[in-house]
Short mmCIF file of C-alpha atoms in Angstrom, two decimals:
data_model
loop_
_atom_site.label_atom_id
_atom_site.label_comp_id
_atom_site.label_asym_id
_atom_site.label_seq_id
_atom_site.Cartn_x
_atom_site.Cartn_y
_atom_site.Cartn_z
CA MET A 1 -14.46 16.55 -47.01
CA GLU A 2 -10.77 17.46 -47.46
CA THR A 3 -8.71 15.03 -49.50
CA SER A 4 -5.12 14.13 -48.66
CA ALA A 5 -2.43 15.58 -50.88
CA SER A 6 -0.54 13.03 -52.98
CA THR A 7 3.20 12.51 -52.61
CA GLU A 8 3.84 14.36 -55.87
CA GLU A 9 1.69 17.29 -54.78
CA LYS A 10 3.57 17.49 -51.49
CA LYS A 11 6.91 17.46 -53.31
CA ASP A 12 5.68 20.23 -55.58
CA LEU A 13 4.64 22.32 -52.58
CA GLN A 14 7.98 21.71 -50.86
CA GLN A 15 9.76 22.80 -54.02
CA LYS A 16 7.76 26.03 -54.05
CA VAL A 17 8.75 26.65 -50.44
CA LYS A 18 12.41 26.35 -51.43
CA GLN A 19 11.76 28.90 -54.17
CA VAL A 20 10.38 31.27 -51.50
CA TYR A 21 13.70 31.08 -49.66
CA ASP A 22 15.55 31.77 -52.91
CA GLU A 23 13.40 34.79 -53.75
CA VAL A 24 13.71 36.29 -50.26
CA GLY A 25 17.46 35.70 -50.48
CA LYS A 26 17.63 38.00 -53.51
CA VAL A 27 16.92 40.92 -51.18
CA VAL A 28 17.72 39.76 -47.64
CA VAL A 29 21.24 38.55 -46.89
CA GLY A 30 21.43 35.74 -44.33
CA GLN A 31 18.61 35.62 -41.76
CA GLN A 32 17.54 32.16 -43.00
CA TYR A 33 16.60 31.31 -39.42
CA MET A 34 14.18 34.24 -39.22
CA VAL A 35 12.69 33.43 -42.63
CA ASN A 36 12.20 29.80 -41.55
CA ARG A 37 10.32 30.86 -38.44
CA LEU A 38 8.13 33.25 -40.43
CA MET A 39 7.27 30.41 -42.82
CA ILE A 40 6.40 28.09 -39.94
CA GLY A 41 4.05 30.74 -38.57
CA LEU A 42 2.44 31.31 -41.97
CA PHE A 43 1.84 27.60 -42.57
CA THR A 44 0.44 26.89 -39.09
CA GLN A 45 -1.62 30.07 -38.57
CA GLY A 46 0.75 31.15 -35.81
CA HIS A 47 1.63 34.79 -35.19
CA ILE A 48 5.34 35.59 -34.85
CA LEU A 49 7.08 38.14 -32.64
CA LEU A 50 10.53 39.22 -33.82
CA GLU A 51 12.80 40.84 -31.26
CA GLY A 52 16.09 42.54 -32.02
CA VAL A 53 17.83 45.89 -32.10
CA PRO A 54 17.03 48.25 -35.00
CA GLY A 55 18.74 47.69 -38.33
CA LEU A 56 18.67 43.88 -38.49
CA ALA A 57 16.37 43.70 -41.56
CA LYS A 58 13.31 42.56 -39.60
CA THR A 59 10.97 44.89 -41.49
CA LEU A 60 12.73 44.29 -44.82
CA THR A 61 12.41 40.52 -44.43
CA VAL A 62 8.68 40.61 -43.68
CA ASN A 63 8.07 43.10 -46.50
CA THR A 64 10.00 40.93 -48.97
CA LEU A 65 8.21 37.76 -47.85
CA ALA A 66 4.85 39.46 -48.43
CA ASN A 67 5.93 40.33 -51.96
CA VAL A 68 6.92 36.71 -52.63
CA LEU A 69 3.50 35.57 -51.42
CA HIS A 70 0.35 36.50 -53.31
CA LEU A 71 -1.24 38.09 -50.25
CA ASP A 72 -2.62 41.47 -49.22
CA PHE A 73 -0.08 43.18 -47.00
CA LYS A 74 -0.24 46.13 -44.62
CA ARG A 75 2.53 47.67 -42.56
CA ILE A 76 1.47 49.47 -39.38
CA GLN A 77 4.02 51.63 -37.62
CA PHE A 78 3.24 51.52 -33.90
CA THR A 79 3.88 54.85 -32.20
CA PRO A 80 3.06 56.26 -28.74
CA ASP A 81 0.16 58.31 -30.16
CA LEU A 82 -1.45 55.44 -32.13
CA LEU A 83 -5.11 54.78 -31.26
CA PRO A 84 -7.04 51.49 -31.43
CA ALA A 85 -9.27 53.02 -34.14
CA ASP A 86 -6.16 53.63 -36.26
CA LEU A 87 -5.63 49.88 -36.21
CA ILE A 88 -9.05 48.25 -36.55
CA GLY A 89 -11.14 51.11 -37.96
CA THR A 90 -14.02 53.19 -36.68
CA MET A 91 -17.54 54.48 -37.36
CA ILE A 92 -17.77 57.73 -39.33
CA TYR A 93 -20.83 59.87 -39.92
CA ASN A 94 -22.02 60.25 -43.51
CA GLN A 95 -23.79 63.59 -43.70
CA LYS A 96 -25.37 62.89 -47.08
CA ALA A 97 -26.91 59.60 -45.98
CA SER A 98 -27.45 60.78 -42.40
CA ASN A 99 -26.04 57.58 -40.93
CA PHE A 100 -22.86 56.06 -39.59
CA GLU A 101 -20.63 53.98 -41.86
CA VAL A 102 -17.77 51.66 -41.06
CA LYS A 103 -14.31 52.74 -42.12
CA LYS A 104 -12.14 49.63 -41.93
CA GLY A 105 -8.58 49.94 -40.63
CA PRO A 106 -5.35 48.35 -41.93
CA ILE A 107 -5.98 45.22 -39.84
CA PHE A 108 -8.17 44.04 -42.75
CA SER A 109 -5.39 42.37 -44.67
CA ASN A 110 -3.82 38.90 -44.97
CA LEU A 111 -0.40 39.78 -43.66
CA ILE A 112 0.05 42.45 -40.99
CA LEU A 113 3.44 43.82 -40.09
CA ALA A 114 3.09 45.42 -36.66
CA ASP A 115 6.34 47.37 -36.73
CA GLU A 116 7.88 48.16 -33.32
CA VAL A 117 4.73 46.92 -31.63
CA ASN A 118 6.07 47.72 -28.16
CA ARG A 119 6.29 51.45 -28.87
CA SER A 120 2.53 51.84 -28.37
CA PRO A 121 0.65 51.80 -25.03
CA ALA A 122 -1.20 48.73 -23.78
CA LYS A 123 -4.63 49.84 -25.07
CA VAL A 124 -3.37 49.75 -28.66
CA GLN A 125 -1.52 46.46 -28.19
CA SER A 126 -4.68 44.97 -26.71
CA ALA A 127 -6.64 45.98 -29.81
CA LEU A 128 -4.77 43.18 -31.59
CA LEU A 129 -6.04 40.52 -29.19
CA GLU A 130 -9.41 39.74 -30.78
CA ALA A 131 -7.95 39.82 -34.27
CA MET A 132 -5.08 37.49 -33.40
CA GLN A 133 -7.13 34.94 -31.49
CA GLU A 134 -10.58 35.03 -33.08
CA LYS A 135 -9.60 36.21 -36.58
CA GLN A 136 -12.28 38.88 -36.27
CA VAL A 137 -12.69 42.48 -35.13
CA THR A 138 -15.63 44.41 -33.72
CA ILE A 139 -16.32 47.97 -34.83
CA GLY A 140 -19.29 49.57 -33.07
CA GLU A 141 -21.84 46.80 -32.74
CA THR A 142 -20.77 44.86 -35.84
CA THR A 143 -18.29 41.99 -35.93
CA PHE A 144 -16.26 41.45 -39.11
CA GLN A 145 -14.46 38.26 -40.06
CA LEU A 146 -10.91 38.79 -41.31
CA ASP A 147 -9.72 37.35 -44.59
CA ARG A 148 -7.84 34.05 -44.50
CA PRO A 149 -4.98 33.54 -44.19
CA PHE A 150 -4.48 36.16 -41.50
CA LEU A 151 -1.12 36.51 -39.83
CA VAL A 152 0.42 39.11 -37.53
CA LEU A 153 4.18 39.45 -37.79
CA ALA A 154 5.28 41.88 -35.11
CA THR A 155 8.70 43.38 -34.53
CA GLN A 156 9.86 44.86 -31.25
CA ASN A 157 12.98 46.41 -29.83
CA PRO A 158 14.33 45.15 -26.49
CA VAL A 159 12.14 46.50 -23.70
CA ASP A 160 15.05 48.10 -21.89
CA GLN A 161 15.40 50.65 -24.69
CA GLU A 162 13.98 54.11 -24.16
CA GLY A 163 10.38 54.70 -25.27
CA THR A 164 9.20 51.09 -25.22
CA TYR A 165 6.39 49.39 -23.28
CA PRO A 166 6.40 45.72 -22.18
CA LEU A 167 3.71 43.78 -24.06
CA PRO A 168 0.79 42.50 -21.93
CA GLU A 169 1.26 38.82 -21.04
CA ALA A 170 -2.13 37.97 -22.55
CA GLN A 171 -0.96 39.31 -25.90
CA VAL A 172 2.51 37.79 -25.78
CA ASP A 173 0.99 34.34 -25.22
CA ARG A 174 -0.95 34.69 -28.47
CA PHE A 175 2.27 34.72 -30.46
CA MET A 176 3.21 31.23 -31.55
CA MET A 177 6.91 32.02 -31.34
CA LYS A 178 9.13 34.80 -30.12
CA VAL A 179 12.22 34.85 -32.31
CA HIS A 180 15.39 36.64 -31.28
CA VAL A 181 17.08 38.22 -34.30
CA ASP A 182 20.84 38.51 -33.90
CA TYR A 183 23.53 40.48 -35.69
CA PRO A 184 24.72 39.11 -39.07
CA SER A 185 28.06 37.36 -39.49
CA LYS A 186 31.07 39.25 -40.91
CA GLU A 187 30.56 37.63 -44.32
CA ASP A 188 26.85 38.49 -44.39
CA GLU A 189 27.43 42.06 -43.26
CA LEU A 190 30.06 42.51 -45.98
CA GLU A 191 27.51 41.37 -48.58
CA ILE A 192 24.84 43.62 -47.04
CA MET A 193 27.17 46.61 -47.27
CA ARG A 194 28.00 45.86 -50.90
CA ARG A 195 24.36 45.43 -51.91
CA MET A 196 22.95 48.42 -50.11
CA SER A 197 25.70 50.76 -51.27
CA ASN A 198 25.02 49.81 -54.89
CA MET A 199 22.67 52.40 -56.40
CA LYS A 200 21.57 49.87 -59.04
CA PHE A 201 20.52 47.21 -56.52
CA ASP A 202 17.17 45.72 -57.57
CA ASN A 203 14.94 44.43 -54.76
CA LYS A 204 12.24 43.03 -57.03
CA VAL A 205 11.14 39.45 -56.35
CA ASN A 206 8.86 36.98 -58.07
CA THR A 207 5.58 35.80 -56.56
CA VAL A 208 5.82 32.10 -55.72
CA LEU A 209 2.99 31.02 -53.40
CA SER A 210 -0.71 31.76 -53.77
CA LYS A 211 -3.40 31.58 -51.09
CA GLU A 212 -4.44 28.20 -52.44
CA ASP A 213 -0.86 26.91 -52.11
CA ILE A 214 -0.73 28.07 -48.51
CA PHE A 215 -3.99 26.29 -47.69
CA GLU A 216 -2.67 23.11 -49.36
CA ILE A 217 0.55 23.31 -47.33
CA ARG A 218 -1.52 23.66 -44.16
CA LYS A 219 -3.40 20.48 -45.09
CA ALA A 220 -0.14 18.65 -45.75
CA ILE A 221 1.29 19.74 -42.38
CA ASN A 222 -1.89 18.58 -40.66
CA GLU A 223 -1.27 15.12 -42.15
CA VAL A 224 2.27 14.87 -40.74
CA ASN A 225 2.38 12.05 -38.20
CA LEU A 226 3.21 12.83 -34.56
CA SER A 227 3.52 9.61 -32.57
CA GLU A 228 1.86 9.15 -29.21
CA SER A 229 5.25 8.97 -27.49
CA LEU A 230 6.19 12.38 -28.92
CA GLU A 231 2.80 13.81 -27.94
CA LYS A 232 3.50 12.72 -24.37
CA TYR A 233 7.03 14.14 -24.65
CA ILE A 234 5.58 17.57 -25.48
CA ILE A 235 3.21 17.36 -22.50
CA GLU A 236 6.09 16.40 -20.18
CA LEU A 237 8.12 19.40 -21.40
CA ILE A 238 5.26 21.79 -20.73
CA PHE A 239 4.43 20.35 -17.32
CA ALA A 240 8.09 20.54 -16.32
CA THR A 241 7.92 24.33 -16.74
CA ARG A 242 5.03 24.43 -14.26
CA ASP A 243 6.41 22.03 -11.63
CA PRO A 244 10.19 21.77 -12.12
CA LYS A 245 10.73 20.01 -8.77
CA ALA A 246 8.66 17.04 -9.94
CA TYR A 247 11.19 16.58 -12.75
CA GLY A 248 14.32 16.84 -10.64
CA MET A 249 15.01 20.50 -11.36
CA GLU A 250 15.23 21.83 -7.80
CA GLN A 251 17.42 24.83 -8.61
CA GLU A 252 15.41 25.87 -11.67
CA ALA A 253 12.22 25.84 -9.56
CA ASN A 254 13.59 28.83 -7.64
CA TYR A 255 13.62 30.94 -10.80
CA ILE A 256 10.28 30.19 -12.50
CA GLN A 257 7.31 32.31 -11.46
CA PHE A 258 4.83 30.94 -14.05
CA GLY A 259 5.16 28.02 -16.43
CA ALA A 260 3.99 27.73 -20.01
CA SER A 261 0.27 27.88 -20.85
CA PRO A 262 -1.69 25.20 -22.76
CA ARG A 263 -1.08 27.23 -25.94
CA ALA A 264 2.55 26.13 -25.64
CA SER A 265 1.76 22.44 -26.16
CA ILE A 266 -0.53 23.22 -29.10
CA ASN A 267 2.03 25.44 -30.80
CA LEU A 268 4.93 23.07 -30.11
CA ASN A 269 2.93 20.32 -31.79
CA LEU A 270 2.17 22.45 -34.85
CA ALA A 271 5.65 23.90 -35.16
CA ALA A 272 7.30 20.46 -34.97
CA LYS A 273 5.00 19.18 -37.74
CA ALA A 274 5.91 22.20 -39.87
CA VAL A 275 9.63 21.55 -39.35
CA ALA A 276 9.15 17.95 -40.48
CA PHE A 277 7.21 19.04 -43.58
CA LEU A 278 9.80 21.66 -44.53
CA ASP A 279 12.46 18.95 -44.14
CA GLY A 280 10.58 16.73 -46.58
CA ARG A 281 9.24 14.22 -44.03
CA ASP A 282 5.72 13.09 -43.16
CA PHE A 283 6.61 12.22 -39.57
CA VAL A 284 8.02 14.17 -36.61
CA LEU A 285 11.34 13.40 -34.92
CA PRO A 286 12.29 14.40 -31.36
CA GLU A 287 14.85 16.76 -32.90
CA ASP A 288 12.03 18.68 -34.60
CA ILE A 289 10.45 19.40 -31.22
CA LYS A 290 13.77 20.42 -29.71
CA GLU A 291 14.53 22.70 -32.66
CA VAL A 292 11.49 24.91 -32.06
CA ALA A 293 11.11 24.50 -28.29
CA GLY A 294 13.19 27.59 -27.52
CA ASP A 295 11.16 29.93 -29.71
CA VAL A 296 7.81 28.48 -28.59
CA LEU A 297 8.60 28.57 -24.87
CA ASN A 298 10.89 31.56 -24.32
CA HIS A 299 8.05 34.08 -23.96
CA ARG A 300 5.75 31.75 -22.03
CA ILE A 301 8.03 30.97 -19.10
CA ILE A 302 7.91 33.92 -16.70
CA LEU A 303 10.99 34.27 -14.50
CA ASN A 304 11.07 35.93 -11.08
CA TYR A 305 13.37 38.62 -9.69
CA GLU A 306 15.73 36.02 -8.27
CA ALA A 307 16.44 34.74 -11.77
CA GLU A 308 17.19 38.27 -12.94
CA ALA A 309 19.49 38.85 -9.97
CA ASP A 310 21.40 35.63 -10.66
CA GLY A 311 21.62 36.32 -14.40
CA VAL A 312 19.55 33.27 -15.34
CA THR A 313 17.89 33.45 -18.77
CA THR A 314 14.84 31.71 -20.12
CA GLN A 315 16.89 30.13 -22.91
CA ALA A 316 19.28 28.61 -20.37
CA LEU A 317 16.33 27.12 -18.47
CA ILE A 318 14.85 25.68 -21.67
CA LYS A 319 18.21 24.10 -22.53
CA THR A 320 18.29 22.45 -19.08
CA LEU A 321 14.70 21.33 -19.59
CA LEU A 322 15.49 19.63 -22.89
CA ASN A 323 18.48 17.88 -21.34
CA LYS A 324 16.44 16.61 -18.38
CA ILE A 325 13.29 15.36 -20.13
CA ASN A 326 13.67 12.27 -22.31
CA VAL A 327 11.36 10.67 -24.86
CA ASN A 328 9.74 7.51 -23.54
CA ARG A 329 9.39 5.17 -26.47
#
């Protein structure tokens, strides 16, 4: 039976999390928002999809975070000629033993960076499905459990760029959050330029969190209190994406083809608890839910062609949604 972490233990864990931010900041300038979302995913077993144009330090940030954590890390560069076997492994014939042996692929690691995941065809992207959802892979007739923690952090370029493939909806839904990575500010870009043009720049970081720490943080997040009124608030938000007219959003109903799946309510619950924990609280506020709603919902609400024609974005719809739905206390 798991025991609850004491207040002092929780404070110690929260202090270590702050140290993670500090260590990542030694290498990555700005991008605190992206780092925060990666941490939420790590602590709630939620895979994260990072979207942004090339050169925004997506890969550098994930690589640095892996170095700060005491975890096995693999980077997989997704290319048009990548095969599923290159990802999960395959059976090879051993001539000496006259039998087939399993050669495990790079998916057998704690932290997977699927770099430019939308540059590979659907059959390769789909090879991630079992691993992401079931935390296991099947090679031949044998199923292998993946080490815990297991987290996929995928980066992708906007789908309108040449040589990219839209991710299958079934796979996109398995990502806890889809995070849009924007350009740095003028001040941050000035610091980036100074650091990266310095030949003596040292990108070494100290290891802060162990696997055991991560498991303890997960326990602490699980103990964060989410009131019944906020549970119902989450459900109302999700149902409003499926039947906007029932919530007084007549115009928005013309733009939504499919609403959010049940995974949205689960992940919104977990992400809000993680926000509360990272803020040093053992209870969730409505603001915690609103803070992560955009990233949890933006890839789960499917817009129709009319929305595209009228220039309506998913983020704009989510903003309207949050303004319309109130917490019933």
